[in-house]
Amino acid sequence: MPDERVRRLLRELPSIEELLQAAESRGLLGEYPRERIADALRIVVEQSRDRLLRIAPAEATEELVAGESLLREAANRLKVESQPRLRRVLNASGVVIHTNLGRSRLAPSAFARVEQAALHYSNLEYDLAAGARGSRHDHVEGLLRGLTGAAGAMVVNNNAAAVLLMLAALAEGREVVVSRGQLVEIGGSFRIPDIMRLSGARLVEVGTTNKTHFSDYERSLTDDTALLLRVHTSNFKVVGFAEEVPVERLVELGRNHQVLVADDLGSGALLDLPASWKEPSVASSLQAGVDVVSFSGDKLLGGPQAGILLGTAEVIERLKRHPFARAVRVDKMTLAALEGTLLLYQDPASARREIPTLRYLERGPQETLRLAERLAELLGELGESAGIKDAAVCVRESVGKAGGGSLPLLEIPSHAVALRSGVEASRLEAALRRAPLPLIGRVTQDELWLDVLALDEEELEEVANTLVWALRQGPAEDLAGD
Ligand SMILES: *Cc1c(COP(=O)(O)O)cnc(C)c1O
């Protein structure tokens, strides 16, 4: 039984109708539909009632039932609800292809293609020369063939879909041989054995976790073998006593026994990367003679989320005809972004200059040092004019990563601005995530580190502004707003 004072306060809670009238007089009704305001009011009144019943009687204040504060809370709610949840962030994590932050940024010219495709009608499936129905695959197929030398090409929604389609179309009801060392989980729910089951193909595991030999594959072949699948172990490495069979040897085995060979490359680099990265390229896989390769559009390629399939004309034709193809088909904005990205690859120098993912990965420590020094300088200037005195900033050598399940062990030399202030680093890091333009940094040894590897030069001022914003919030503020 609530005490007398709480009961009085509960009675004093205004009705929704009274609150709506007050909202009207404050002009809230003009900003939102009446029904939405009423919904918001109902929620905040309900919350106040719950709180009154839960808290100690001494804490039950008039504030909890005041029309003014209920209205303010409802107005805040409406404002938050009206803001997009999917928002831009500044990536100072030092991870270039950060899956949680949207993997790759598009090159501006690729984005321009998306804008056109999204705002206007297009010849998506219309053959302008013939005046008849065309195929959406045509737009990037020629480009992909030209860039890679593959005879056939197809694009689907993402690489997970590409692998599923390969397995279903080429091996449903039959056997697919995979090395035990390659039965990977890529993250979330993408696991090779699960995808295999879903596709209707039967998994035949060969070898051991660390070593699989040619003879293991050879012995596994039966009349029911449809496919030899290689999966690039893109997000981990087995080091030490380890052995995989090179894809050339799998092709040799496949040819001798009329079994197809598929290669899930994961990242799919189209340009030559430094040899020390040991990332298999699309070209090397195709040259080895595999029947089909698949890779993501938004990893090392630096384009939109997509799954790209390249291979023999006959295999690609089988993939296109499979019923799954429609379920995993690529949408027009993705196609536009991919075409824009691939056009840049026609001149590798442009690709390296214009595609953010490639530019960041190849920046080098001199460039990251220059950017970090510039950021430190901006922080000094802005901090001073904002009256922030207790922050110590310095530039430190940092180690960036490719990320996105690409090149897991590769350390990319980079630089970060490290900051110590009156606010504990972990609290500052949390406050930055809640800034109007959220900034994602990391905490290293009680310092806040802002790595410049995946930042554009034009973003440095925004980074500095966000940091100054967070420092001015003071130590207590970062807990508010949940
Ligand atoms: C990333 C990856 C996938 C999944 O690709 P998505 O584009 O994320 O669907 C599949 N296989 C490998 C080897 C990968 O690295």
CSV table of C-alpha atoms and ligand atoms in Angstrom, one decimal:
chain,number,residue,atom,x,y,z
A,1,MET,CA,0.0,0.0,0.0
A,2,PRO,CA,1.6,3.3,-1.1
A,3,ASP,CA,1.9,5.9,1.6
A,4,GLU,CA,-0.4,9.0,1.8
A,5,ARG,CA,1.9,11.4,0.0
A,6,VAL,CA,2.5,9.0,-2.9
A,7,ARG,CA,-1.2,8.4,-3.2
A,8,ARG,CA,-1.8,12.1,-3.3
A,9,LEU,CA,0.8,12.5,-6.1
A,10,LEU,CA,-0.7,9.6,-8.1
A,11,ARG,CA,-4.0,11.4,-8.0
A,12,GLU,CA,-2.3,14.6,-9.1
A,13,LEU,CA,-0.9,13.0,-12.3
A,14,PRO,CA,-2.5,15.1,-15.1
A,15,SER,CA,-4.8,13.4,-17.6
A,16,ILE,CA,-3.6,12.9,-21.2
A,17,GLU,CA,-6.4,15.4,-22.3
A,18,GLU,CA,-5.1,18.1,-19.9
A,19,LEU,CA,-1.5,17.5,-21.1
A,20,LEU,CA,-2.6,17.7,-24.8
A,21,GLN,CA,-4.2,21.0,-24.1
A,22,ALA,CA,-1.0,22.3,-22.5
A,23,ALA,CA,1.0,20.9,-25.5
A,24,GLU,CA,-1.3,22.8,-27.8
A,25,SER,CA,-0.6,26.0,-26.0
A,26,ARG,CA,3.1,25.4,-26.3
A,27,GLY,CA,3.0,24.8,-30.0
A,28,LEU,CA,3.9,21.1,-29.8
A,29,LEU,CA,0.9,20.1,-31.8
A,30,GLY,CA,2.1,21.9,-34.9
A,31,GLU,CA,5.3,19.9,-34.9
A,32,TYR,CA,3.9,16.3,-34.6
A,33,PRO,CA,0.6,14.6,-35.3
A,34,ARG,CA,-1.8,14.7,-32.3
A,35,GLU,CA,-1.9,10.9,-32.1
A,36,ARG,CA,1.9,10.7,-31.7
A,37,ILE,CA,2.0,13.4,-29.0
A,38,ALA,CA,-0.8,11.5,-27.2
A,39,ASP,CA,1.2,8.3,-27.4
A,40,ALA,CA,4.3,9.9,-26.1
A,41,LEU,CA,2.4,11.5,-23.2
A,42,ARG,CA,0.8,8.2,-22.3
A,43,ILE,CA,4.3,6.6,-22.1
A,44,VAL,CA,5.8,9.3,-19.9
A,45,VAL,CA,2.7,9.4,-17.6
A,46,GLU,CA,2.9,5.6,-17.3
A,47,GLN,CA,6.6,5.9,-16.4
A,48,SER,CA,6.0,8.5,-13.7
A,49,ARG,CA,3.3,6.3,-12.2
A,50,ASP,CA,5.6,3.3,-12.2
A,51,ARG,CA,8.3,5.3,-10.5
A,52,LEU,CA,6.1,6.7,-7.9
A,53,LEU,CA,5.1,3.1,-6.9
A,54,ARG,CA,8.7,1.9,-6.9
A,55,ILE,CA,10.8,4.6,-5.2
A,56,ALA,CA,11.1,5.4,-1.5
A,57,PRO,CA,8.3,7.8,-0.4
A,58,ALA,CA,10.8,10.4,0.6
A,59,GLU,CA,12.0,10.6,-3.0
A,60,ALA,CA,8.5,11.1,-4.4
A,61,THR,CA,8.6,14.7,-5.6
A,62,GLU,CA,6.1,17.1,-7.1
A,63,GLU,CA,8.4,17.2,-10.1
A,64,LEU,CA,7.3,13.6,-11.1
A,65,VAL,CA,3.7,14.7,-11.6
A,66,ALA,CA,4.2,18.3,-12.8
A,67,GLY,CA,2.6,18.9,-16.2
A,68,GLU,CA,5.6,21.0,-17.3
A,69,SER,CA,8.2,18.2,-16.7
A,70,LEU,CA,5.9,15.5,-18.3
A,71,LEU,CA,5.6,17.7,-21.4
A,72,ARG,CA,9.3,18.3,-21.6
A,73,GLU,CA,10.0,14.6,-21.3
A,74,ALA,CA,7.4,13.8,-24.0
A,75,ALA,CA,8.9,16.5,-26.3
A,76,ASN,CA,12.3,14.9,-25.8
A,77,ARG,CA,10.9,11.5,-26.7
A,78,LEU,CA,9.3,12.8,-29.8
A,79,LYS,CA,12.5,14.5,-30.9
A,80,VAL,CA,14.6,11.4,-30.3
A,81,GLU,CA,12.1,9.2,-32.2
A,82,SER,CA,12.1,11.5,-35.1
A,83,GLN,CA,15.9,11.3,-35.6
A,84,PRO,CA,17.4,8.7,-37.9
A,85,ARG,CA,19.0,5.9,-36.0
A,86,LEU,CA,21.4,4.9,-38.7
A,87,ARG,CA,23.8,7.8,-38.5
A,88,ARG,CA,27.2,8.8,-39.7
A,89,VAL,CA,30.1,8.2,-37.3
A,90,LEU,CA,33.8,9.2,-37.4
A,91,ASN,CA,36.0,6.1,-37.4
A,92,ALA,CA,39.0,6.8,-35.3
A,93,SER,CA,39.3,3.1,-34.3
A,94,GLY,CA,42.2,2.4,-36.7
A,95,VAL,CA,40.3,-0.4,-38.3
A,96,VAL,CA,39.7,0.3,-42.0
A,97,ILE,CA,37.1,-2.3,-43.0
A,98,HIS,CA,35.2,-2.2,-39.7
A,99,THR,CA,32.1,-4.4,-40.2
A,100,ASN,CA,30.3,-2.7,-37.3
A,101,LEU,CA,30.9,0.7,-38.8
A,102,GLY,CA,29.7,-0.2,-42.3
A,103,ARG,CA,32.9,-1.7,-43.8
A,104,SER,CA,33.8,0.4,-46.8
A,105,ARG,CA,33.1,4.0,-47.6
A,106,LEU,CA,32.2,4.5,-51.2
A,107,ALA,CA,34.3,6.6,-53.6
A,108,PRO,CA,32.5,9.8,-54.4
A,109,SER,CA,32.1,8.8,-58.1
A,110,ALA,CA,30.5,5.5,-57.0
A,111,PHE,CA,28.1,7.4,-54.8
A,112,ALA,CA,27.2,9.7,-57.7
A,113,ARG,CA,26.1,6.5,-59.6
A,114,VAL,CA,23.9,5.5,-56.6
A,115,GLU,CA,22.3,8.9,-56.4
A,116,GLN,CA,21.3,8.7,-60.1
A,117,ALA,CA,20.0,5.2,-59.8
A,118,ALA,CA,18.0,6.0,-56.7
A,119,LEU,CA,16.5,9.3,-57.8
A,120,HIS,CA,15.6,8.4,-61.3
A,121,TYR,CA,14.3,5.6,-63.5
A,122,SER,CA,17.1,3.7,-65.2
A,123,ASN,CA,17.7,1.0,-67.7
A,124,LEU,CA,18.2,-1.5,-64.9
A,125,GLU,CA,16.5,-4.3,-66.9
A,126,TYR,CA,15.9,-2.6,-70.1
A,127,ASP,CA,17.9,-2.9,-73.3
A,128,LEU,CA,18.0,0.6,-74.7
A,129,ALA,CA,19.2,-0.5,-78.1
A,130,ALA,CA,16.6,-3.2,-78.6
A,131,GLY,CA,13.8,-1.5,-76.8
A,132,ALA,CA,13.1,-4.7,-75.0
A,133,ARG,CA,13.7,-6.3,-71.6
A,134,GLY,CA,17.3,-6.6,-70.6
A,135,SER,CA,19.2,-8.2,-67.8
A,136,ARG,CA,20.4,-6.4,-64.6
A,137,HIS,CA,23.5,-8.6,-64.7
A,138,ASP,CA,24.7,-7.0,-67.9
A,139,HIS,CA,25.7,-3.7,-66.4
A,140,VAL,CA,28.7,-4.9,-64.4
A,141,GLU,CA,29.3,-8.3,-66.1
A,142,GLY,CA,31.4,-6.8,-68.9
A,143,LEU,CA,33.4,-4.7,-66.5
A,144,LEU,CA,34.2,-7.6,-64.2
A,145,ARG,CA,35.2,-9.8,-67.2
A,146,GLY,CA,37.4,-7.1,-68.5
A,147,LEU,CA,39.1,-6.5,-65.2
A,148,THR,CA,39.7,-10.1,-64.3
A,149,GLY,CA,39.7,-12.1,-67.5
A,150,ALA,CA,36.9,-14.3,-66.2
A,151,ALA,CA,34.5,-15.7,-68.8
A,152,GLY,CA,31.4,-15.2,-66.7
A,153,ALA,CA,30.4,-12.9,-63.9
A,154,MET,CA,27.4,-12.4,-61.6
A,155,VAL,CA,26.6,-10.2,-58.6
A,156,VAL,CA,24.4,-11.1,-55.7
A,157,ASN,CA,23.4,-9.5,-52.4
A,158,ASN,CA,26.5,-10.4,-50.4
A,159,ASN,CA,29.2,-13.0,-50.3
A,160,ALA,CA,27.3,-15.2,-47.9
A,161,ALA,CA,24.6,-15.4,-50.5
A,162,ALA,CA,27.2,-16.0,-53.2
A,163,VAL,CA,28.5,-19.1,-51.4
A,164,LEU,CA,25.0,-20.4,-50.7
A,165,LEU,CA,24.1,-20.0,-54.4
A,166,MET,CA,27.3,-21.8,-55.5
A,167,LEU,CA,26.6,-24.7,-53.2
A,168,ALA,CA,22.9,-25.0,-54.0
A,169,ALA,CA,23.3,-24.7,-57.8
A,170,LEU,CA,26.4,-26.8,-58.2
A,171,ALA,CA,26.1,-29.5,-55.5
A,172,GLU,CA,22.5,-29.8,-54.1
A,173,GLY,CA,22.0,-33.4,-52.9
A,174,ARG,CA,25.6,-34.2,-53.6
A,175,GLU,CA,29.0,-34.1,-51.8
A,176,VAL,CA,31.2,-31.1,-51.3
A,177,VAL,CA,34.7,-31.7,-50.0
A,178,VAL,CA,36.2,-29.1,-47.6
A,179,SER,CA,39.4,-29.2,-45.6
A,180,ARG,CA,38.7,-29.3,-41.8
A,181,GLY,CA,41.0,-26.3,-41.4
A,182,GLN,CA,38.7,-24.3,-43.6
A,183,LEU,CA,35.3,-24.9,-41.9
A,184,VAL,CA,35.3,-21.3,-40.8
A,185,GLU,CA,32.8,-19.1,-39.0
A,186,ILE,CA,32.9,-15.6,-40.5
A,187,GLY,CA,30.9,-13.9,-37.8
A,188,GLY,CA,27.3,-13.7,-36.9
A,189,SER,CA,25.6,-16.7,-38.4
A,190,PHE,CA,27.8,-17.5,-41.3
A,191,ARG,CA,29.4,-20.9,-40.7
A,192,ILE,CA,30.5,-23.1,-43.6
A,193,PRO,CA,28.8,-26.3,-42.2
A,194,ASP,CA,25.5,-24.4,-41.7
A,195,ILE,CA,25.5,-22.8,-45.1
A,196,MET,CA,26.3,-26.3,-46.5
A,197,ARG,CA,23.3,-27.8,-44.8
A,198,LEU,CA,21.0,-25.0,-45.9
A,199,SER,CA,22.1,-25.4,-49.5
A,200,GLY,CA,21.2,-29.1,-49.5
A,201,ALA,CA,24.7,-30.1,-50.3
A,202,ARG,CA,26.5,-32.7,-48.1
A,203,LEU,CA,29.7,-31.7,-46.4
A,204,VAL,CA,32.6,-34.1,-46.6
A,205,GLU,CA,35.3,-33.0,-44.2
A,206,VAL,CA,38.9,-34.0,-45.0
A,207,GLY,CA,42.2,-33.6,-43.2
A,208,THR,CA,42.7,-32.1,-39.8
A,209,THR,CA,42.5,-28.7,-38.3
A,210,ASN,CA,46.1,-27.8,-39.0
A,211,LYS,CA,47.0,-30.1,-41.9
A,212,THR,CA,45.2,-31.3,-44.9
A,213,HIS,CA,47.1,-33.1,-47.7
A,214,PHE,CA,46.4,-33.7,-51.4
A,215,SER,CA,45.9,-37.4,-50.6
A,216,ASP,CA,43.1,-36.5,-48.1
A,217,TYR,CA,41.2,-34.8,-51.0
A,218,GLU,CA,42.0,-37.6,-53.4
A,219,ARG,CA,40.7,-40.4,-51.0
A,220,SER,CA,37.5,-38.5,-50.4
A,221,LEU,CA,36.3,-38.5,-54.0
A,222,THR,CA,33.3,-40.7,-54.8
A,223,ASP,CA,30.8,-40.8,-57.7
A,224,ASP,CA,28.7,-38.4,-55.7
A,225,THR,CA,31.3,-35.7,-55.3
A,226,ALA,CA,30.1,-32.5,-57.0
A,227,LEU,CA,32.6,-29.9,-55.8
A,228,LEU,CA,35.9,-29.2,-54.1
A,229,LEU,CA,35.5,-26.1,-52.0
A,230,ARG,CA,38.4,-24.0,-50.8
A,231,VAL,CA,37.5,-21.3,-48.2
A,232,HIS,CA,40.0,-18.6,-47.5
A,233,THR,CA,40.6,-18.5,-43.7
A,234,SER,CA,40.2,-14.8,-43.8
A,235,ASN,CA,39.7,-14.0,-40.1
A,236,PHE,CA,42.3,-16.2,-38.4
A,237,LYS,CA,45.6,-18.0,-39.1
A,238,VAL,CA,46.8,-21.4,-38.2
A,239,VAL,CA,50.5,-20.9,-37.6
A,240,GLY,CA,53.3,-23.5,-36.9
A,241,PHE,CA,52.7,-27.1,-38.0
A,242,ALA,CA,50.2,-26.3,-40.7
A,243,GLU,CA,49.6,-27.2,-44.3
A,244,GLU,CA,46.9,-26.5,-46.9
A,245,VAL,CA,46.7,-27.8,-50.5
A,246,PRO,CA,47.3,-25.0,-53.0
A,247,VAL,CA,44.3,-24.2,-55.2
A,248,GLU,CA,46.3,-25.2,-58.3
A,249,ARG,CA,46.5,-28.8,-57.0
A,250,LEU,CA,42.8,-28.8,-56.2
A,251,VAL,CA,42.2,-27.7,-59.8
A,252,GLU,CA,44.4,-30.6,-61.1
A,253,LEU,CA,42.5,-33.1,-59.0
A,254,GLY,CA,39.1,-31.7,-60.0
A,255,ARG,CA,40.0,-31.8,-63.7
A,256,ASN,CA,41.2,-35.4,-63.5
A,257,HIS,CA,37.9,-36.5,-61.9
A,258,GLN,CA,35.5,-34.1,-63.6
A,259,VAL,CA,34.7,-32.4,-60.3
A,260,LEU,CA,34.2,-28.6,-60.1
A,261,VAL,CA,36.4,-26.5,-57.9
A,262,ALA,CA,35.1,-23.4,-56.1
A,263,ASP,CA,37.0,-20.8,-54.1
A,264,ASP,CA,35.4,-18.6,-51.5
A,265,LEU,CA,38.0,-15.9,-51.4
A,266,GLY,CA,36.3,-13.7,-48.8
A,267,SER,CA,38.0,-10.3,-49.4
A,268,GLY,CA,38.7,-10.5,-53.1
A,269,ALA,CA,41.6,-8.1,-53.9
A,270,LEU,CA,41.5,-7.0,-57.5
A,271,LEU,CA,44.8,-5.0,-57.4
A,272,ASP,CA,48.2,-6.4,-56.4
A,273,LEU,CA,48.6,-5.9,-52.7
A,274,PRO,CA,52.0,-6.0,-51.0
A,275,ALA,CA,53.3,-9.6,-51.2
A,276,SER,CA,53.9,-9.6,-47.4
A,277,TRP,CA,50.1,-9.4,-46.9
A,278,LYS,CA,49.8,-12.9,-48.3
A,279,GLU,CA,46.2,-12.2,-49.3
A,280,PRO,CA,45.1,-14.4,-52.3
A,281,SER,CA,44.1,-12.3,-55.2
A,282,VAL,CA,41.2,-12.9,-57.5
A,283,ALA,CA,43.6,-13.1,-60.5
A,284,SER,CA,45.7,-15.8,-58.9
A,285,SER,CA,42.7,-17.9,-58.2
A,286,LEU,CA,41.3,-17.5,-61.7
A,287,GLN,CA,44.7,-18.2,-63.2
A,288,ALA,CA,44.9,-21.4,-61.2
A,289,GLY,CA,41.9,-22.4,-63.2
A,290,VAL,CA,39.1,-22.7,-60.5
A,291,ASP,CA,35.6,-23.0,-62.0
A,292,VAL,CA,34.1,-20.3,-59.8
A,293,VAL,CA,35.4,-17.8,-57.2
A,294,SER,CA,33.3,-15.6,-54.8
A,295,PHE,CA,34.2,-12.6,-52.7
A,296,SER,CA,32.6,-9.5,-51.0
A,297,GLY,CA,32.1,-6.1,-52.6
A,298,ASP,CA,32.7,-4.2,-49.5
A,299,LYS,CA,35.9,-5.7,-48.1
A,300,LEU,CA,39.2,-5.1,-50.0
A,301,LEU,CA,37.4,-4.1,-53.1
A,302,GLY,CA,36.1,-1.0,-51.3
A,303,GLY,CA,32.6,-0.9,-52.9
A,304,PRO,CA,29.1,-1.6,-51.7
A,305,GLN,CA,27.9,-4.7,-49.9
A,306,ALA,CA,27.7,-7.4,-52.6
A,307,GLY,CA,28.7,-10.9,-53.5
A,308,ILE,CA,30.7,-11.2,-56.7
A,309,LEU,CA,30.9,-14.5,-58.5
A,310,LEU,CA,33.4,-15.1,-61.4
A,311,GLY,CA,34.0,-18.2,-63.3
A,312,THR,CA,33.5,-20.2,-66.4
A,313,ALA,CA,30.6,-19.1,-68.6
A,314,GLU,CA,28.9,-22.5,-68.1
A,315,VAL,CA,29.1,-22.4,-64.3
A,316,ILE,CA,27.9,-18.8,-64.0
A,317,GLU,CA,25.0,-19.6,-66.3
A,318,ARG,CA,24.0,-22.4,-63.9
A,319,LEU,CA,24.1,-20.0,-61.0
A,320,LYS,CA,21.9,-17.5,-62.8
A,321,ARG,CA,19.3,-20.1,-63.7
A,322,HIS,CA,19.0,-21.4,-60.1
A,323,PRO,CA,15.8,-20.3,-58.2
A,324,PHE,CA,17.9,-18.9,-55.3
A,325,ALA,CA,19.3,-16.4,-57.8
A,326,ARG,CA,16.2,-14.3,-57.5
A,327,ALA,CA,16.1,-14.5,-53.8
A,328,VAL,CA,19.6,-13.2,-53.4
A,329,ARG,CA,19.5,-10.7,-56.3
A,330,VAL,CA,21.4,-7.5,-56.1
A,331,ASP,CA,19.4,-4.2,-56.0
A,332,LYS,CA,19.8,-1.3,-58.3
A,333,MET,CA,21.6,1.0,-55.9
A,334,THR,CA,24.2,-1.6,-55.1
A,335,LEU,CA,24.7,-2.3,-58.8
A,336,ALA,CA,25.2,1.4,-59.4
A,337,ALA,CA,27.7,1.7,-56.6
A,338,LEU,CA,29.5,-1.4,-57.8
A,339,GLU,CA,29.7,-0.2,-61.3
A,340,GLY,CA,31.0,3.2,-60.2
A,341,THR,CA,33.7,1.4,-58.1
A,342,LEU,CA,34.7,-1.0,-60.9
A,343,LEU,CA,35.0,1.9,-63.4
A,344,LEU,CA,37.7,3.3,-61.1
A,345,TYR,CA,39.6,0.0,-61.3
A,346,GLN,CA,40.1,0.4,-65.0
A,347,ASP,CA,42.9,2.7,-64.0
A,348,PRO,CA,44.5,1.2,-60.9
A,349,ALA,CA,46.0,4.6,-60.0
A,350,SER,CA,42.5,6.2,-59.8
A,351,ALA,CA,41.3,3.2,-57.8
A,352,ARG,CA,44.1,3.7,-55.3
A,353,ARG,CA,43.5,7.4,-55.1
A,354,GLU,CA,39.7,7.5,-55.1
A,355,ILE,CA,38.5,4.4,-53.2
A,356,PRO,CA,38.8,5.2,-49.5
A,357,THR,CA,39.5,1.6,-48.3
A,358,LEU,CA,42.5,1.3,-50.7
A,359,ARG,CA,43.7,4.8,-49.9
A,360,TYR,CA,43.7,4.1,-46.1
A,361,LEU,CA,45.3,0.7,-46.3
A,362,GLU,CA,48.1,2.1,-48.4
A,363,ARG,CA,48.6,5.3,-46.5
A,364,GLY,CA,51.9,4.5,-44.9
A,365,PRO,CA,53.3,5.9,-41.6
A,366,GLN,CA,54.6,9.2,-43.0
A,367,GLU,CA,51.1,10.2,-44.1
A,368,THR,CA,49.5,9.0,-40.8
A,369,LEU,CA,52.1,10.9,-38.9
A,370,ARG,CA,51.3,14.1,-40.8
A,371,LEU,CA,47.5,13.6,-40.2
A,372,ALA,CA,48.0,12.9,-36.5
A,373,GLU,CA,50.1,16.0,-36.0
A,374,ARG,CA,47.5,18.0,-37.8
A,375,LEU,CA,44.8,16.6,-35.5
A,376,ALA,CA,46.9,17.3,-32.4
A,377,GLU,CA,47.4,20.9,-33.6
A,378,LEU,CA,43.6,21.4,-34.2
A,379,LEU,CA,42.9,20.0,-30.8
A,380,GLY,CA,45.3,22.4,-29.3
A,381,GLU,CA,43.7,25.4,-31.0
A,382,LEU,CA,40.1,24.4,-30.5
A,383,GLY,CA,40.7,23.3,-26.9
A,384,GLU,CA,42.3,26.6,-26.1
A,385,SER,CA,39.5,28.7,-27.4
A,386,ALA,CA,37.0,26.5,-25.6
A,387,GLY,CA,38.9,27.1,-22.4
A,388,ILE,CA,39.9,23.5,-21.9
A,389,LYS,CA,43.1,23.4,-19.9
A,390,ASP,CA,43.5,20.0,-18.3
A,391,ALA,CA,44.0,18.0,-21.5
A,392,ALA,CA,47.4,16.6,-22.5
A,393,VAL,CA,47.6,15.6,-26.2
A,394,CYS,CA,50.4,13.7,-27.9
A,395,VAL,CA,51.0,11.8,-31.1
A,396,ARG,CA,51.9,8.2,-30.7
A,397,GLU,CA,52.8,5.3,-33.1
A,398,SER,CA,49.8,3.0,-33.5
A,399,VAL,CA,48.9,-0.2,-35.1
A,400,GLY,CA,45.9,-0.2,-37.5
A,401,LYS,CA,44.1,-3.2,-38.9
A,402,ALA,CA,42.4,-4.0,-42.2
A,403,GLY,CA,39.5,-5.6,-40.4
A,404,GLY,CA,36.2,-6.9,-41.8
A,405,GLY,CA,37.6,-10.4,-41.6
A,406,SER,CA,40.4,-9.4,-44.0
A,407,LEU,CA,44.1,-9.9,-43.1
A,408,PRO,CA,43.5,-10.6,-39.4
A,409,LEU,CA,47.2,-10.6,-38.4
A,410,LEU,CA,48.4,-7.8,-40.6
A,411,GLU,CA,49.6,-4.8,-38.6
A,412,ILE,CA,49.3,-1.6,-40.5
A,413,PRO,CA,51.7,1.1,-39.1
A,414,SER,CA,49.7,4.2,-38.3
A,415,HIS,CA,49.5,7.0,-35.8
A,416,ALA,CA,47.1,8.1,-33.2
A,417,VAL,CA,46.5,11.2,-31.1
A,418,ALA,CA,46.6,10.1,-27.4
A,419,LEU,CA,44.8,12.2,-24.9
A,420,ARG,CA,44.7,12.4,-21.1
A,421,SER,CA,42.4,14.7,-19.4
A,422,GLY,CA,40.5,15.3,-16.1
A,423,VAL,CA,37.9,12.8,-17.5
A,424,GLU,CA,38.8,9.1,-17.2
A,425,ALA,CA,39.6,7.8,-20.7
A,426,SER,CA,36.8,5.1,-20.7
A,427,ARG,CA,34.2,7.8,-19.7
A,428,LEU,CA,35.5,10.1,-22.4
A,429,GLU,CA,35.3,7.3,-25.0
A,430,ALA,CA,31.7,6.6,-24.0
A,431,ALA,CA,30.8,10.3,-24.2
A,432,LEU,CA,32.3,10.5,-27.7
A,433,ARG,CA,30.0,7.7,-28.8
A,434,ARG,CA,27.0,9.8,-27.7
A,435,ALA,CA,28.1,13.0,-29.4
A,436,PRO,CA,25.9,14.7,-32.0
A,437,LEU,CA,28.4,13.3,-34.6
A,438,PRO,CA,29.6,10.2,-32.8
A,439,LEU,CA,33.3,9.5,-32.7
A,440,ILE,CA,34.6,5.9,-32.3
A,441,GLY,CA,38.0,5.8,-30.6
A,442,ARG,CA,39.7,3.3,-28.3
A,443,VAL,CA,41.2,3.3,-24.8
A,444,THR,CA,44.8,2.2,-24.5
A,445,GLN,CA,46.6,2.3,-21.2
A,446,ASP,CA,44.2,4.9,-19.6
A,447,GLU,CA,44.6,7.2,-22.6
A,448,LEU,CA,42.0,7.9,-25.3
A,449,TRP,CA,43.5,7.0,-28.6
A,450,LEU,CA,42.2,8.5,-31.9
A,451,ASP,CA,43.8,6.6,-34.8
A,452,VAL,CA,43.9,8.6,-38.0
A,453,LEU,CA,44.3,5.5,-40.4
A,454,ALA,CA,40.6,5.5,-41.5
A,455,LEU,CA,39.9,9.3,-41.3
A,456,ASP,CA,39.9,11.7,-44.2
A,457,GLU,CA,41.9,14.9,-43.8
A,458,GLU,CA,38.6,16.9,-44.1
A,459,GLU,CA,37.3,15.0,-41.1
A,460,LEU,CA,40.0,16.1,-38.7
A,461,GLU,CA,38.3,19.3,-37.8
A,462,GLU,CA,35.1,17.4,-37.0
A,463,VAL,CA,37.0,15.0,-34.9
A,464,ALA,CA,38.5,17.9,-32.9
A,465,ASN,CA,35.1,19.5,-32.5
A,466,THR,CA,33.5,16.4,-31.2
A,467,LEU,CA,36.3,15.9,-28.7
A,468,VAL,CA,36.0,19.4,-27.5
A,469,TRP,CA,32.3,18.9,-27.2
A,470,ALA,CA,32.8,15.8,-25.1
A,471,LEU,CA,35.4,17.4,-22.8
A,472,ARG,CA,33.1,20.3,-22.2
A,473,GLN,CA,30.3,17.9,-21.1
A,474,GLY,CA,32.4,17.3,-18.0
A,475,PRO,CA,32.9,14.0,-16.2
A,476,ALA,CA,29.3,13.4,-15.1
A,477,GLU,CA,27.5,13.9,-18.3
A,478,ASP,CA,28.5,10.8,-20.1
A,479,LEU,CA,26.1,8.7,-18.0
A,480,ALA,CA,23.1,10.8,-19.0
A,481,GLY,CA,21.0,10.1,-22.1
A,482,ASP,CA,20.6,6.3,-21.8
B,1,LIG,C1,33.5,-12.1,-45.3
B,1,LIG,C2,33.4,-13.5,-45.8
B,1,LIG,C3,32.2,-14.1,-46.2
B,1,LIG,C4,30.9,-13.4,-46.1
B,1,LIG,O1,30.9,-12.3,-46.9
B,1,LIG,P1,29.7,-11.2,-46.7
B,1,LIG,O2,30.0,-10.2,-47.8
B,1,LIG,O3,29.9,-10.6,-45.3
B,1,LIG,O4,28.4,-11.8,-46.8
B,1,LIG,C5,32.3,-15.4,-46.7
B,1,LIG,N1,33.4,-16.1,-46.8
B,1,LIG,C6,34.6,-15.6,-46.4
B,1,LIG,C7,35.9,-16.4,-46.6
B,1,LIG,C8,34.7,-14.2,-45.9
B,1,LIG,O5,35.8,-13.7,-45.6
